[in-house]
Amino acid sequence: MQYQSVMNPNTVIQGDHWRIGVITESLLRLEWSDTATFEDFPTQTIANRDFGVTPQFTVERTPDGITVETPSFRLCYDGHRFSQEGLSVYVKGMPDVKTNTWHYSDSPDGNLRGTARTLDWANGEIPLDTGVLSRDGWAVLDDSAGFTLGNGPTTGDGIPLPTPREHEEIDIYLFCHGHRYTDAMRDFYQLTGQVPLLPRYALGNWWSRFHRYTDDEYLSLVDRFADEHIPFTVAVLDMDWHIVDPDPKYGSGWTGYTWNTDLFPDPQRFLASLHDHGYRVTLNVHPRDGIRAFEDAYPAMASAMGIDPASQTPIEFDPTDPHFLDAYLTMHRELERQGVDFWWIDWQQGSLTRQPGLDPLWSLNHIHYLDSQHDGRWPIAFSRYAGPGSHRYPIGFSGDTIVTWQSLAFQPYFTATASNIGYCWWSHDIGGHMFGYRDEDLEARWYQLGTFSPINRLHSTVSTFSSKEPWNYHGQARTAATQALRLRHALLPYLYTMNWRTHLYGEPLVQPMYWRYSESDTAYAVPDQFSFGTELIVSPIVEPNDGECQRGRATVWMPQGLWFDFFDGRHYRASSKLGRTIEVWRALERMPVFAKAGAIIPMQSWTNNSIDNPAAMHVLVFPGADNSFTMYEDNGVYADVQDGINSPGLCRTQFTWTGSGSTPSFTISPASGNTSSVPESRQWTLTFRGIRETTVHVEHVSADGTKVPIPAEISYDRDTLSLIVRIPTIDTGHTVTVSFPEGANPADNPLVKDAHKVLHDARMPYLTKEQAFSAIAESGVNAIAQFGTMEHTSSSDPQDCSDSHMPDGVRRALAEVLLRD
């Protein structure tokens, strides 16, 4: 990683014991040192303090102190030790003048929070640390206790180890961005380091289970997944891969680095078989107990540490000792040569090391991530969160949650809010980990959340009853789980493009709604809802289905505009500038996911576990607005990405829906950028969802500029309101255009059909169903006013069977259908 830790001298104002750095027009560094010694080295959190520009600011000195002003803030400071009375910053452009002035050591009451170290044992909501976004307009990042990097020891490969600061000082960063949340996060990422690019395989499905597998059992499971057409790209082996029952004289078996050959007689052959099936492999390790004499690696490590191997003296885990770390990493590399792709660092044993104040978890993340790129490997770590700056070492393991609806209900908020501290690649135990209870509806809803999570990793504890194979469920739950896993894999082109977007522009895949709509109070009032990339919003169902309606419910806020159900193309109109809040009801097979008008979502057709840049593309396109989408692809070689050799290949698609006298069209442009990463030819399936059935004309422009009609296969699916255009394989250097001479307007919502489906599934009197459906067929949306009258209890007459009852959930589900537009 490149550091630029010394502040631009043109941005520094300094006194005897204080120093102020105007890093940007909205980002301040404030330091106080009793010894007049200030920190210029990078720290565990801070990487760059010079952003390459000199912001606009003025300085006014008076006998009473100093005033520093930029277009975003005004700082007043008396020049003495920092105090609430003597140091304040007024943030400009805020609508609420009661809270937009920060005084030193103010409580962050309006902070929008960040994340937490772990969800271990969480059964619902837990407290979260602060982030760098706030409704008050200011937020504080305190780096006073941060260890420094670059002025101390290194490993043999030059990985810097953290060292304590030579002098104590107050060292805080004040974010004064008001409600410009995206700008604040971009400054945060520039200050702390950009989010690394993940390897493509990390964005597929992960299989994980705490279970004492044998190699044959695991490979049989892999074959079953293939037979079921359920794709996975990562195989996670929990701790039973290694010896877990050593002689008691060595201590517990929680820590281990030696294959259990009773279960895996030939580890290298086993790992090669997983690779042949398209999986990457990670192994779980708990490093606390160091390396003991029963380990295969012990003799070499003992010798490297100056210990007589015959003594069987334990080698203590010590992340502060460069000699230990060199031997420790060498041991891991030996295992990697057998076929291990990366490591699951499962540190759960507190925050103490031999260096007071140094968190061993942070050290493990730092060391493992930087070492993981040796020999040109794509760096990746899988570990727990260790404080601000941890986004530089993805991916995060959130810990062992309880299998309950309460746990599921907290995860959407927890995941989105973590982006407020830049931590954007959380991996949860999808489906829950331990305890709790069996509820197949709960599992189906959790799988659906997993599809639209940063990382989708199934996991379960040691139990014969809680394993997450979809065929362990019944009926709709099994179907829903299977469909969710297939959809996640199909979304890889979209996800990988968002991965590049996160890396280049500091835009996490999952964002709270208020990032884009910061002045809308309602955007803060939908904690379960989030943006999923540039095209989608997601509001997962996190409570049981209504028993009478047979559907689950979510409250969705739709910003002003036209929105389409991702799955069936029904459209929703939010006409007000304030947007629209609506209850949406979905049966178990679907969750609420909405595409903006004009949305373009590149997907891939079924290719088993392949993570190759697809030769068969499936693109979802929604009408209603102009839009473009550029898909990013690379060759999967990290060294090429780092050296700039492998700038991504780009595939730009554009939907032109409006224009004076123009014909709507969808265009696939020729591949650009590093086209060596792009297949020479592709087959395209374009699904225009939520569009009226209409005529289309398909042509491509060849390299010599000639327009040639394409004999595309065209069909229409009335269930999903989808016009499907299948284009034969064509050179990716050509332009492809689909035009709509009769227009490309949204389809009418099939109100009567959809209302019939709600009533068909509902558990309620048949007579009431007939009454309600008749009213809907005759009066449409006006039937809502009649639903409340459909209550009748039969008399004592034995021939009076006219009981009528309209359940509240059914009434509300019908209202959604009738009021969509």
PDB file of N, CA and C in Angstrom, residues 241-244 246 250 252-260 285-286 289-302 312 315 331 335:
ATOM      1  N   TRP A 241     -10.690 -29.584   9.888  1.00  0.00           N
ATOM      2  CA  TRP A 241      -9.702 -30.007   8.893  1.00  0.00           C
ATOM      3  C   TRP A 241      -8.383 -30.398   9.555  1.00  0.00           C
ATOM      4  N   HIS A 242      -8.113 -29.778  10.733  1.00  0.00           N
ATOM      5  CA  HIS A 242      -6.844 -30.058  11.418  1.00  0.00           C
ATOM      6  C   HIS A 242      -7.091 -30.932  12.652  1.00  0.00           C
ATOM      7  N   ILE A 243      -6.021 -31.393  13.251  1.00  0.00           N
ATOM      8  CA  ILE A 243      -6.120 -32.212  14.463  1.00  0.00           C
ATOM      9  C   ILE A 243      -6.749 -31.376  15.570  1.00  0.00           C
ATOM     10  N   VAL A 244      -7.847 -31.854  16.116  1.00  0.00           N
ATOM     11  CA  VAL A 244      -8.540 -31.116  17.172  1.00  0.00           C
ATOM     12  C   VAL A 244      -8.525 -31.874  18.503  1.00  0.00           C
ATOM     13  N   PRO A 246      -5.502 -33.376  20.194  1.00  0.00           N
ATOM     14  CA  PRO A 246      -4.135 -33.793  20.484  1.00  0.00           C
ATOM     15  C   PRO A 246      -4.026 -34.364  21.900  1.00  0.00           C
ATOM     16  N   TYR A 250      -0.578 -31.236  25.430  1.00  0.00           N
ATOM     17  CA  TYR A 250      -0.323 -30.090  24.557  1.00  0.00           C
ATOM     18  C   TYR A 250      -1.396 -28.999  24.695  1.00  0.00           C
ATOM     19  N   SER A 252      -5.475 -27.614  24.361  1.00  0.00           N
ATOM     20  CA  SER A 252      -6.692 -27.836  23.588  1.00  0.00           C
ATOM     21  C   SER A 252      -6.376 -28.008  22.106  1.00  0.00           C
ATOM     22  N   GLY A 253      -7.366 -28.484  21.375  1.00  0.00           N
ATOM     23  CA  GLY A 253      -7.213 -28.642  19.932  1.00  0.00           C
ATOM     24  C   GLY A 253      -7.835 -27.510  19.149  1.00  0.00           C
ATOM     25  N   TRP A 254      -8.150 -26.417  19.824  1.00  0.00           N
ATOM     26  CA  TRP A 254      -8.779 -25.290  19.133  1.00  0.00           C
ATOM     27  C   TRP A 254      -7.825 -24.697  18.097  1.00  0.00           C
ATOM     28  N   THR A 255      -6.541 -24.611  18.454  1.00  0.00           N
ATOM     29  CA  THR A 255      -5.523 -24.147  17.517  1.00  0.00           C
ATOM     30  C   THR A 255      -4.883 -25.350  16.840  1.00  0.00           C
ATOM     31  N   GLY A 256      -4.689 -25.259  15.527  1.00  0.00           N
ATOM     32  CA  GLY A 256      -4.050 -26.364  14.833  1.00  0.00           C
ATOM     33  C   GLY A 256      -3.724 -26.031  13.399  1.00  0.00           C
ATOM     34  N   TYR A 257      -2.637 -26.652  12.900  1.00  0.00           N
ATOM     35  CA  TYR A 257      -2.169 -26.405  11.539  1.00  0.00           C
ATOM     36  C   TYR A 257      -1.770 -27.703  10.837  1.00  0.00           C
ATOM     37  N   THR A 258      -2.174 -28.828  11.393  1.00  0.00           N
ATOM     38  CA  THR A 258      -1.786 -30.120  10.842  1.00  0.00           C
ATOM     39  C   THR A 258      -3.020 -30.862  10.367  1.00  0.00           C
ATOM     40  N   TRP A 259      -3.040 -31.242   9.085  1.00  0.00           N
ATOM     41  CA  TRP A 259      -4.198 -31.938   8.530  1.00  0.00           C
ATOM     42  C   TRP A 259      -4.514 -33.199   9.338  1.00  0.00           C
ATOM     43  N   ASN A 260      -5.783 -33.419   9.560  1.00  0.00           N
ATOM     44  CA  ASN A 260      -6.246 -34.667  10.150  1.00  0.00           C
ATOM     45  C   ASN A 260      -6.330 -35.697   9.027  1.00  0.00           C
ATOM     46  N   VAL A 285      -8.648 -21.083  11.085  1.00  0.00           N
ATOM     47  CA  VAL A 285      -7.565 -21.201  12.065  1.00  0.00           C
ATOM     48  C   VAL A 285      -7.844 -20.288  13.254  1.00  0.00           C
ATOM     49  N   HIS A 286      -7.504 -20.802  14.453  1.00  0.00           N
ATOM     50  CA  HIS A 286      -7.570 -20.042  15.705  1.00  0.00           C
ATOM     51  C   HIS A 286      -6.138 -19.949  16.240  1.00  0.00           C
ATOM     52  N   ASP A 289      -3.046 -20.333  20.498  1.00  0.00           N
ATOM     53  CA  ASP A 289      -2.153 -21.225  21.243  1.00  0.00           C
ATOM     54  C   ASP A 289      -0.818 -21.470  20.561  1.00  0.00           C
ATOM     55  N   GLY A 290      -0.535 -20.702  19.512  1.00  0.00           N
ATOM     56  CA  GLY A 290       0.773 -20.823  18.891  1.00  0.00           C
ATOM     57  C   GLY A 290       0.966 -22.152  18.181  1.00  0.00           C
ATOM     58  N   ILE A 291       2.220 -22.612  18.169  1.00  0.00           N
ATOM     59  CA  ILE A 291       2.550 -23.871  17.484  1.00  0.00           C
ATOM     60  C   ILE A 291       3.171 -24.794  18.523  1.00  0.00           C
ATOM     61  N   ARG A 292       2.567 -25.975  18.661  1.00  0.00           N
ATOM     62  CA  ARG A 292       3.013 -26.914  19.691  1.00  0.00           C
ATOM     63  C   ARG A 292       3.663 -28.142  19.063  1.00  0.00           C
ATOM     64  N   ALA A 293       4.248 -28.951  19.875  1.00  0.00           N
ATOM     65  CA  ALA A 293       5.165 -29.975  19.376  1.00  0.00           C
ATOM     66  C   ALA A 293       4.484 -31.050  18.542  1.00  0.00           C
ATOM     67  N   PHE A 294       3.160 -31.189  18.623  1.00  0.00           N
ATOM     68  CA  PHE A 294       2.509 -32.231  17.819  1.00  0.00           C
ATOM     69  C   PHE A 294       2.300 -31.795  16.373  1.00  0.00           C
ATOM     70  N   GLU A 295       2.539 -30.534  16.065  1.00  0.00           N
ATOM     71  CA  GLU A 295       2.285 -30.023  14.721  1.00  0.00           C
ATOM     72  C   GLU A 295       3.378 -30.457  13.741  1.00  0.00           C
ATOM     73  N   ASP A 296       2.987 -30.720  12.501  1.00  0.00           N
ATOM     74  CA  ASP A 296       3.972 -31.060  11.469  1.00  0.00           C
ATOM     75  C   ASP A 296       4.999 -29.950  11.290  1.00  0.00           C
ATOM     76  N   ALA A 297       4.554 -28.697  11.453  1.00  0.00           N
ATOM     77  CA  ALA A 297       5.447 -27.562  11.207  1.00  0.00           C
ATOM     78  C   ALA A 297       6.358 -27.260  12.385  1.00  0.00           C
ATOM     79  N   TYR A 298       6.171 -27.958  13.502  1.00  0.00           N
ATOM     80  CA  TYR A 298       6.903 -27.569  14.713  1.00  0.00           C
ATOM     81  C   TYR A 298       8.431 -27.640  14.573  1.00  0.00           C
ATOM     82  N   PRO A 299       9.012 -28.724  14.061  1.00  0.00           N
ATOM     83  CA  PRO A 299      10.483 -28.783  14.021  1.00  0.00           C
ATOM     84  C   PRO A 299      11.091 -27.606  13.261  1.00  0.00           C
ATOM     85  N   ALA A 300      10.549 -27.290  12.080  1.00  0.00           N
ATOM     86  CA  ALA A 300      11.117 -26.187  11.298  1.00  0.00           C
ATOM     87  C   ALA A 300      10.906 -24.853  11.996  1.00  0.00           C
ATOM     88  N   MET A 301       9.736 -24.655  12.583  1.00  0.00           N
ATOM     89  CA  MET A 301       9.473 -23.386  13.258  1.00  0.00           C
ATOM     90  C   MET A 301      10.323 -23.240  14.510  1.00  0.00           C
ATOM     91  N   ALA A 302      10.469 -24.321  15.261  1.00  0.00           N
ATOM     92  CA  ALA A 302      11.292 -24.263  16.462  1.00  0.00           C
ATOM     93  C   ALA A 302      12.725 -23.905  16.107  1.00  0.00           C
ATOM     94  N   GLN A 312      10.402 -29.797  22.817  1.00  0.00           N
ATOM     95  CA  GLN A 312       8.948 -29.693  22.690  1.00  0.00           C
ATOM     96  C   GLN A 312       8.388 -28.448  23.376  1.00  0.00           C
ATOM     97  N   ILE A 315       5.779 -22.903  20.990  1.00  0.00           N
ATOM     98  CA  ILE A 315       6.124 -21.614  20.373  1.00  0.00           C
ATOM     99  C   ILE A 315       4.918 -20.703  20.580  1.00  0.00           C
ATOM    100  N   MET A 331       4.967 -21.112   7.576  1.00  0.00           N
ATOM    101  CA  MET A 331       4.124 -22.293   7.791  1.00  0.00           C
ATOM    102  C   MET A 331       2.847 -22.203   6.958  1.00  0.00           C
ATOM    103  N   LEU A 335       1.278 -24.606   3.572  1.00  0.00           N
ATOM    104  CA  LEU A 335      -0.070 -25.127   3.389  1.00  0.00           C
ATOM    105  C   LEU A 335      -0.705 -24.577   2.110  1.00  0.00           C
TER     106      LEU A 335
END
